[in-house]
């Protein structure tokens, strides 16, 4: 038995880390500070630290996830700060300013009622020109882009009515109300997307 044997591991995170990493490498400034919401297994934090060691990456997640998350980071990315407990809508966010807030595959898990709190937190802790980067499956105006996403949505809602694939149009409207302007909508593998919202004051490529 090794120190890795009981650590959670996600096959999806292993598959999507490279295409997401390509996007982050383009969008994130050199030496930037990044706050990750819902770091989960920590596989993304580790990979992105390896490809962009210049970034100051702070991983967060709900309390019961922290112990295995902290162990993975200490084993595979010891230069990173220890992860912080953060339940969106309940906990105080780490002090900014951050150049980016990143979250992957969280919006369809957390209740939609907490989405405003996620956007409020991002708008508060981002520096002007900073970006919120959201990865996951989305629908548009209630329409799914793929049958697999519709099936996934049905599966989520059958497990918990508060879960489900979120509407990108509704998310964009809520973000705009908080000064987070839609900057990019990127198609990703496996019918996923990356939505990027930039805090008013400019964009990283002005």
PDB file of C-alpha atoms in Angstrom:
ATOM      1  CA  UNK A   1       0.000   0.000   0.000  1.00  0.00           C
ATOM      2  CA  UNK A   2       1.281   3.456  -0.898  1.00  0.00           C
ATOM      3  CA  UNK A   3       0.352   6.930   0.314  1.00  0.00           C
ATOM      4  CA  UNK A   4      -1.704   7.354  -2.879  1.00  0.00           C
ATOM      5  CA  UNK A   5      -3.895   4.264  -2.519  1.00  0.00           C
ATOM      6  CA  UNK A   6      -6.727   5.892  -0.578  1.00  0.00           C
ATOM      7  CA  UNK A   7      -6.693   9.249  -2.374  1.00  0.00           C
ATOM      8  CA  UNK A   8      -9.781  10.026  -4.486  1.00  0.00           C
ATOM      9  CA  UNK A   9      -9.100  10.004  -8.226  1.00  0.00           C
ATOM     10  CA  UNK A  10     -11.230  11.218 -11.130  1.00  0.00           C
ATOM     11  CA  UNK A  11     -10.890   9.767 -14.620  1.00  0.00           C
ATOM     12  CA  UNK A  12     -12.726  12.790 -16.034  1.00  0.00           C
ATOM     13  CA  UNK A  13     -10.251  15.195 -14.428  1.00  0.00           C
ATOM     14  CA  UNK A  14      -7.406  13.205 -15.922  1.00  0.00           C
ATOM     15  CA  UNK A  15      -8.968  13.415 -19.395  1.00  0.00           C
ATOM     16  CA  UNK A  16      -9.949  17.075 -19.393  1.00  0.00           C
ATOM     17  CA  UNK A  17      -6.947  18.593 -17.628  1.00  0.00           C
ATOM     18  CA  UNK A  18      -4.927  19.085 -20.833  1.00  0.00           C
ATOM     19  CA  UNK A  19      -7.563  20.874 -22.953  1.00  0.00           C
ATOM     20  CA  UNK A  20      -8.518  23.028 -19.965  1.00  0.00           C
ATOM     21  CA  UNK A  21      -4.849  23.700 -19.299  1.00  0.00           C
ATOM     22  CA  UNK A  22      -4.414  24.958 -22.859  1.00  0.00           C
ATOM     23  CA  UNK A  23      -7.193  27.500 -22.303  1.00  0.00           C
ATOM     24  CA  UNK A  24      -5.836  28.625 -18.953  1.00  0.00           C
ATOM     25  CA  UNK A  25      -2.333  28.993 -20.346  1.00  0.00           C
ATOM     26  CA  UNK A  26      -3.691  31.440 -22.927  1.00  0.00           C
ATOM     27  CA  UNK A  27      -5.967  33.405 -20.627  1.00  0.00           C
ATOM     28  CA  UNK A  28      -4.108  33.654 -17.331  1.00  0.00           C
ATOM     29  CA  UNK A  29      -1.436  36.336 -16.889  1.00  0.00           C
ATOM     30  CA  UNK A  30       2.139  35.546 -15.928  1.00  0.00           C
ATOM     31  CA  UNK A  31       2.572  35.445 -12.177  1.00  0.00           C
ATOM     32  CA  UNK A  32      -1.175  35.700 -11.588  1.00  0.00           C
ATOM     33  CA  UNK A  33      -3.133  34.652  -8.511  1.00  0.00           C
ATOM     34  CA  UNK A  34      -5.839  32.049  -9.116  1.00  0.00           C
ATOM     35  CA  UNK A  35      -8.590  30.918  -6.751  1.00  0.00           C
ATOM     36  CA  UNK A  36     -10.057  27.494  -7.525  1.00  0.00           C
ATOM     37  CA  UNK A  37     -13.574  26.760  -6.294  1.00  0.00           C
ATOM     38  CA  UNK A  38     -14.399  23.087  -5.825  1.00  0.00           C
ATOM     39  CA  UNK A  39     -10.907  21.652  -6.303  1.00  0.00           C
ATOM     40  CA  UNK A  40     -12.134  18.132  -5.557  1.00  0.00           C
ATOM     41  CA  UNK A  41      -9.388  15.544  -5.949  1.00  0.00           C
ATOM     42  CA  UNK A  42      -6.762  18.220  -6.602  1.00  0.00           C
ATOM     43  CA  UNK A  43      -5.742  16.729  -9.947  1.00  0.00           C
ATOM     44  CA  UNK A  44      -6.408  19.990 -11.785  1.00  0.00           C
ATOM     45  CA  UNK A  45      -4.490  22.075  -9.254  1.00  0.00           C
ATOM     46  CA  UNK A  46      -1.495  19.747  -9.542  1.00  0.00           C
ATOM     47  CA  UNK A  47      -1.516  19.664 -13.351  1.00  0.00           C
ATOM     48  CA  UNK A  48      -1.983  23.392 -13.788  1.00  0.00           C
ATOM     49  CA  UNK A  49       0.791  24.068 -11.289  1.00  0.00           C
ATOM     50  CA  UNK A  50       3.115  21.848 -13.328  1.00  0.00           C
ATOM     51  CA  UNK A  51       2.378  23.588 -16.622  1.00  0.00           C
ATOM     52  CA  UNK A  52       2.168  27.088 -15.131  1.00  0.00           C
ATOM     53  CA  UNK A  53       4.451  27.146 -12.059  1.00  0.00           C
ATOM     54  CA  UNK A  54       4.441  30.950 -12.222  1.00  0.00           C
ATOM     55  CA  UNK A  55       0.828  31.029 -11.004  1.00  0.00           C
ATOM     56  CA  UNK A  56      -0.059  31.382  -7.336  1.00  0.00           C
ATOM     57  CA  UNK A  57      -2.825  28.785  -7.162  1.00  0.00           C
ATOM     58  CA  UNK A  58      -5.131  28.523  -4.130  1.00  0.00           C
ATOM     59  CA  UNK A  59      -7.410  25.485  -4.096  1.00  0.00           C
ATOM     60  CA  UNK A  60     -10.625  25.445  -2.062  1.00  0.00           C
ATOM     61  CA  UNK A  61     -13.454  23.015  -1.419  1.00  0.00           C
ATOM     62  CA  UNK A  62     -16.028  22.006   1.160  1.00  0.00           C
ATOM     63  CA  UNK A  63     -14.681  20.909   4.517  1.00  0.00           C
ATOM     64  CA  UNK A  64     -14.938  17.118   4.227  1.00  0.00           C
ATOM     65  CA  UNK A  65     -12.865  17.168   1.014  1.00  0.00           C
ATOM     66  CA  UNK A  66      -9.941  19.096   2.482  1.00  0.00           C
ATOM     67  CA  UNK A  67      -7.968  16.276   4.109  1.00  0.00           C
ATOM     68  CA  UNK A  68      -7.412  14.135   0.985  1.00  0.00           C
ATOM     69  CA  UNK A  69      -7.082  17.288  -1.140  1.00  0.00           C
ATOM     70  CA  UNK A  70      -4.358  18.618   1.158  1.00  0.00           C
ATOM     71  CA  UNK A  71      -2.541  15.279   1.064  1.00  0.00           C
ATOM     72  CA  UNK A  72      -2.493  15.198  -2.735  1.00  0.00           C
ATOM     73  CA  UNK A  73      -1.173  18.744  -2.952  1.00  0.00           C
ATOM     74  CA  UNK A  74       1.516  18.076  -0.358  1.00  0.00           C
ATOM     75  CA  UNK A  75       2.636  14.973  -2.269  1.00  0.00           C
ATOM     76  CA  UNK A  76       2.435  16.263  -5.840  1.00  0.00           C
ATOM     77  CA  UNK A  77       2.600  20.055  -5.592  1.00  0.00           C
ATOM     78  CA  UNK A  78       4.248  20.931  -2.274  1.00  0.00           C
ATOM     79  CA  UNK A  79       4.980  24.486  -3.426  1.00  0.00           C
ATOM     80  CA  UNK A  80       1.255  25.293  -3.446  1.00  0.00           C
ATOM     81  CA  UNK A  81      -0.439  26.828  -0.426  1.00  0.00           C
ATOM     82  CA  UNK A  82      -2.564  24.448   1.668  1.00  0.00           C
ATOM     83  CA  UNK A  83      -6.167  24.286   0.446  1.00  0.00           C
ATOM     84  CA  UNK A  84      -8.847  26.345   2.167  1.00  0.00           C
ATOM     85  CA  UNK A  85     -12.347  25.383   3.249  1.00  0.00           C
ATOM     86  CA  UNK A  86     -14.960  27.197   1.190  1.00  0.00           C
ATOM     87  CA  UNK A  87     -18.611  26.293   0.839  1.00  0.00           C
ATOM     88  CA  UNK A  88     -20.155  28.757  -1.597  1.00  0.00           C
ATOM     89  CA  UNK A  89     -22.952  30.701   0.028  1.00  0.00           C
ATOM     90  CA  UNK A  90     -21.821  29.870   3.561  1.00  0.00           C
ATOM     91  CA  UNK A  91     -18.129  30.631   4.048  1.00  0.00           C
ATOM     92  CA  UNK A  92     -16.098  33.822   3.717  1.00  0.00           C
ATOM     93  CA  UNK A  93     -13.930  33.862   0.615  1.00  0.00           C
ATOM     94  CA  UNK A  94     -10.134  34.206   0.853  1.00  0.00           C
ATOM     95  CA  UNK A  95      -8.966  37.800   0.514  1.00  0.00           C
ATOM     96  CA  UNK A  96      -8.119  38.975  -2.983  1.00  0.00           C
ATOM     97  CA  UNK A  97      -7.435  40.402  -5.300  1.00  0.00           C
ATOM     98  CA  UNK A  98      -7.164  37.441  -7.646  1.00  0.00           C
ATOM     99  CA  UNK A  99      -6.439  37.527 -11.360  1.00  0.00           C
ATOM    100  CA  UNK A 100      -8.802  34.627 -11.958  1.00  0.00           C
ATOM    101  CA  UNK A 101     -11.408  32.486 -10.265  1.00  0.00           C
ATOM    102  CA  UNK A 102     -11.587  28.984 -11.766  1.00  0.00           C
ATOM    103  CA  UNK A 103     -14.207  26.317 -11.210  1.00  0.00           C
ATOM    104  CA  UNK A 104     -14.844  23.052 -13.038  1.00  0.00           C
ATOM    105  CA  UNK A 105     -17.856  20.759 -12.902  1.00  0.00           C
ATOM    106  CA  UNK A 106     -19.357  22.476  -9.885  1.00  0.00           C
ATOM    107  CA  UNK A 107     -22.370  24.419 -11.110  1.00  0.00           C
ATOM    108  CA  UNK A 108     -24.386  21.322 -11.988  1.00  0.00           C
ATOM    109  CA  UNK A 109     -23.691  19.909  -8.507  1.00  0.00           C
ATOM    110  CA  UNK A 110     -24.317  22.905  -6.259  1.00  0.00           C
ATOM    111  CA  UNK A 111     -27.900  24.174  -5.957  1.00  0.00           C
ATOM    112  CA  UNK A 112     -28.735  26.833  -8.525  1.00  0.00           C
ATOM    113  CA  UNK A 113     -29.770  29.052  -5.603  1.00  0.00           C
ATOM    114  CA  UNK A 114     -26.085  29.328  -4.668  1.00  0.00           C
ATOM    115  CA  UNK A 115     -24.986  30.511  -8.092  1.00  0.00           C
ATOM    116  CA  UNK A 116     -25.544  34.199  -7.200  1.00  0.00           C
ATOM    117  CA  UNK A 117     -23.223  33.718  -4.213  1.00  0.00           C
ATOM    118  CA  UNK A 118     -20.564  32.235  -6.497  1.00  0.00           C
ATOM    119  CA  UNK A 119     -20.819  35.212  -8.829  1.00  0.00           C
ATOM    120  CA  UNK A 120     -20.884  37.699  -5.942  1.00  0.00           C
ATOM    121  CA  UNK A 121     -17.746  36.152  -4.490  1.00  0.00           C
ATOM    122  CA  UNK A 122     -15.947  36.211  -7.820  1.00  0.00           C
ATOM    123  CA  UNK A 123     -16.949  39.813  -8.523  1.00  0.00           C
ATOM    124  CA  UNK A 124     -15.706  40.871  -5.098  1.00  0.00           C
ATOM    125  CA  UNK A 125     -12.360  39.091  -5.044  1.00  0.00           C
ATOM    126  CA  UNK A 126     -11.316  39.603  -8.685  1.00  0.00           C
ATOM    127  CA  UNK A 127      -9.128  42.523  -9.586  1.00  0.00           C
ATOM    128  CA  UNK A 128     -10.338  44.774 -12.416  1.00  0.00           C
ATOM    129  CA  UNK A 129      -9.757  42.877 -15.670  1.00  0.00           C
ATOM    130  CA  UNK A 130      -9.768  39.585 -13.741  1.00  0.00           C
ATOM    131  CA  UNK A 131     -11.752  36.640 -15.093  1.00  0.00           C
ATOM    132  CA  UNK A 132     -14.119  33.979 -13.847  1.00  0.00           C
ATOM    133  CA  UNK A 133     -13.476  30.748 -15.772  1.00  0.00           C
ATOM    134  CA  UNK A 134     -16.249  28.142 -15.595  1.00  0.00           C
ATOM    135  CA  UNK A 135     -15.903  24.646 -17.108  1.00  0.00           C
ATOM    136  CA  UNK A 136     -18.677  22.110 -17.502  1.00  0.00           C
ATOM    137  CA  UNK A 137     -21.763  21.108 -19.485  1.00  0.00           C
ATOM    138  CA  UNK A 138     -24.323  23.816 -20.261  1.00  0.00           C
ATOM    139  CA  UNK A 139     -27.621  24.221 -22.072  1.00  0.00           C
ATOM    140  CA  UNK A 140     -28.946  27.319 -23.826  1.00  0.00           C
ATOM    141  CA  UNK A 141     -32.458  28.554 -23.201  1.00  0.00           C
ATOM    142  CA  UNK A 142     -33.425  25.091 -21.980  1.00  0.00           C
ATOM    143  CA  UNK A 143     -32.022  23.335 -25.061  1.00  0.00           C
ATOM    144  CA  UNK A 144     -29.218  20.802 -24.717  1.00  0.00           C
ATOM    145  CA  UNK A 145     -26.432  20.715 -27.282  1.00  0.00           C
ATOM    146  CA  UNK A 146     -26.143  16.921 -27.152  1.00  0.00           C
ATOM    147  CA  UNK A 147     -28.272  13.934 -26.198  1.00  0.00           C
ATOM    148  CA  UNK A 148     -25.609  12.873 -23.710  1.00  0.00           C
ATOM    149  CA  UNK A 149     -25.972  16.174 -21.864  1.00  0.00           C
ATOM    150  CA  UNK A 150     -29.752  15.761 -21.725  1.00  0.00           C
ATOM    151  CA  UNK A 151     -29.308  12.266 -20.284  1.00  0.00           C
ATOM    152  CA  UNK A 152     -26.765  13.554 -17.780  1.00  0.00           C
ATOM    153  CA  UNK A 153     -29.147  16.329 -16.750  1.00  0.00           C
ATOM    154  CA  UNK A 154     -31.960  13.825 -16.219  1.00  0.00           C
ATOM    155  CA  UNK A 155     -29.665  11.592 -14.157  1.00  0.00           C
ATOM    156  CA  UNK A 156     -28.582  14.483 -11.940  1.00  0.00           C
ATOM    157  CA  UNK A 157     -32.125  15.707 -11.313  1.00  0.00           C
ATOM    158  CA  UNK A 158     -33.346  12.197 -10.513  1.00  0.00           C
ATOM    159  CA  UNK A 159     -30.678  11.971  -7.816  1.00  0.00           C
ATOM    160  CA  UNK A 160     -31.319  15.457  -6.440  1.00  0.00           C
ATOM    161  CA  UNK A 161     -33.785  18.003  -7.856  1.00  0.00           C
ATOM    162  CA  UNK A 162     -31.374  20.810  -6.914  1.00  0.00           C
ATOM    163  CA  UNK A 163     -28.703  19.468  -9.245  1.00  0.00           C
ATOM    164  CA  UNK A 164     -28.736  19.713 -13.027  1.00  0.00           C
ATOM    165  CA  UNK A 165     -27.034  21.039 -16.156  1.00  0.00           C
ATOM    166  CA  UNK A 166     -27.260  24.841 -15.971  1.00  0.00           C
ATOM    167  CA  UNK A 167     -28.439  27.329 -18.543  1.00  0.00           C
ATOM    168  CA  UNK A 168     -25.594  29.415 -19.971  1.00  0.00           C
ATOM    169  CA  UNK A 169     -27.930  32.276 -20.869  1.00  0.00           C
ATOM    170  CA  UNK A 170     -29.248  32.534 -17.303  1.00  0.00           C
ATOM    171  CA  UNK A 171     -25.707  32.348 -15.939  1.00  0.00           C
ATOM    172  CA  UNK A 172     -24.557  35.088 -18.305  1.00  0.00           C
ATOM    173  CA  UNK A 173     -27.426  37.344 -17.234  1.00  0.00           C
ATOM    174  CA  UNK A 174     -26.664  36.855 -13.528  1.00  0.00           C
ATOM    175  CA  UNK A 175     -22.971  37.501 -14.135  1.00  0.00           C
ATOM    176  CA  UNK A 176     -23.672  40.716 -16.055  1.00  0.00           C
ATOM    177  CA  UNK A 177     -25.737  42.028 -13.139  1.00  0.00           C
ATOM    178  CA  UNK A 178     -22.564  41.767 -11.061  1.00  0.00           C
ATOM    179  CA  UNK A 179     -20.249  43.450 -13.536  1.00  0.00           C
ATOM    180  CA  UNK A 180     -18.887  40.190 -14.942  1.00  0.00           C
ATOM    181  CA  UNK A 181     -19.096  40.482 -18.715  1.00  0.00           C
ATOM    182  CA  UNK A 182     -19.177  37.441 -21.005  1.00  0.00           C
ATOM    183  CA  UNK A 183     -15.870  37.356 -22.854  1.00  0.00           C
ATOM    184  CA  UNK A 184     -15.658  33.853 -24.349  1.00  0.00           C
ATOM    185  CA  UNK A 185     -17.718  30.696 -24.851  1.00  0.00           C
ATOM    186  CA  UNK A 186     -15.345  27.901 -25.826  1.00  0.00           C
ATOM    187  CA  UNK A 187     -16.301  24.440 -27.063  1.00  0.00           C
ATOM    188  CA  UNK A 188     -14.472  21.670 -25.196  1.00  0.00           C
ATOM    189  CA  UNK A 189     -14.288  17.881 -25.604  1.00  0.00           C
ATOM    190  CA  UNK A 190     -17.140  15.604 -24.499  1.00  0.00           C
ATOM    191  CA  UNK A 191     -19.812  18.285 -25.046  1.00  0.00           C
ATOM    192  CA  UNK A 192     -18.437  20.569 -22.370  1.00  0.00           C
ATOM    193  CA  UNK A 193     -17.725  24.298 -22.588  1.00  0.00           C
ATOM    194  CA  UNK A 194     -15.649  26.956 -20.906  1.00  0.00           C
ATOM    195  CA  UNK A 195     -17.429  30.225 -20.181  1.00  0.00           C
ATOM    196  CA  UNK A 196     -15.203  33.186 -19.353  1.00  0.00           C
ATOM    197  CA  UNK A 197     -16.523  36.312 -17.650  1.00  0.00           C
ATOM    198  CA  UNK A 198     -14.294  39.333 -17.110  1.00  0.00           C
ATOM    199  CA  UNK A 199     -14.734  41.936 -14.414  1.00  0.00           C
ATOM    200  CA  UNK A 200     -15.486  45.330 -15.900  1.00  0.00           C
ATOM    201  CA  UNK A 201     -12.420  47.471 -16.262  1.00  0.00           C
ATOM    202  CA  UNK A 202     -10.998  45.762 -19.338  1.00  0.00           C
ATOM    203  CA  UNK A 203     -10.065  42.283 -20.470  1.00  0.00           C
ATOM    204  CA  UNK A 204      -6.761  40.387 -20.258  1.00  0.00           C
ATOM    205  CA  UNK A 205      -6.134  41.012 -23.973  1.00  0.00           C
ATOM    206  CA  UNK A 206      -6.889  44.733 -24.200  1.00  0.00           C
TER     207      UNK A 206
END
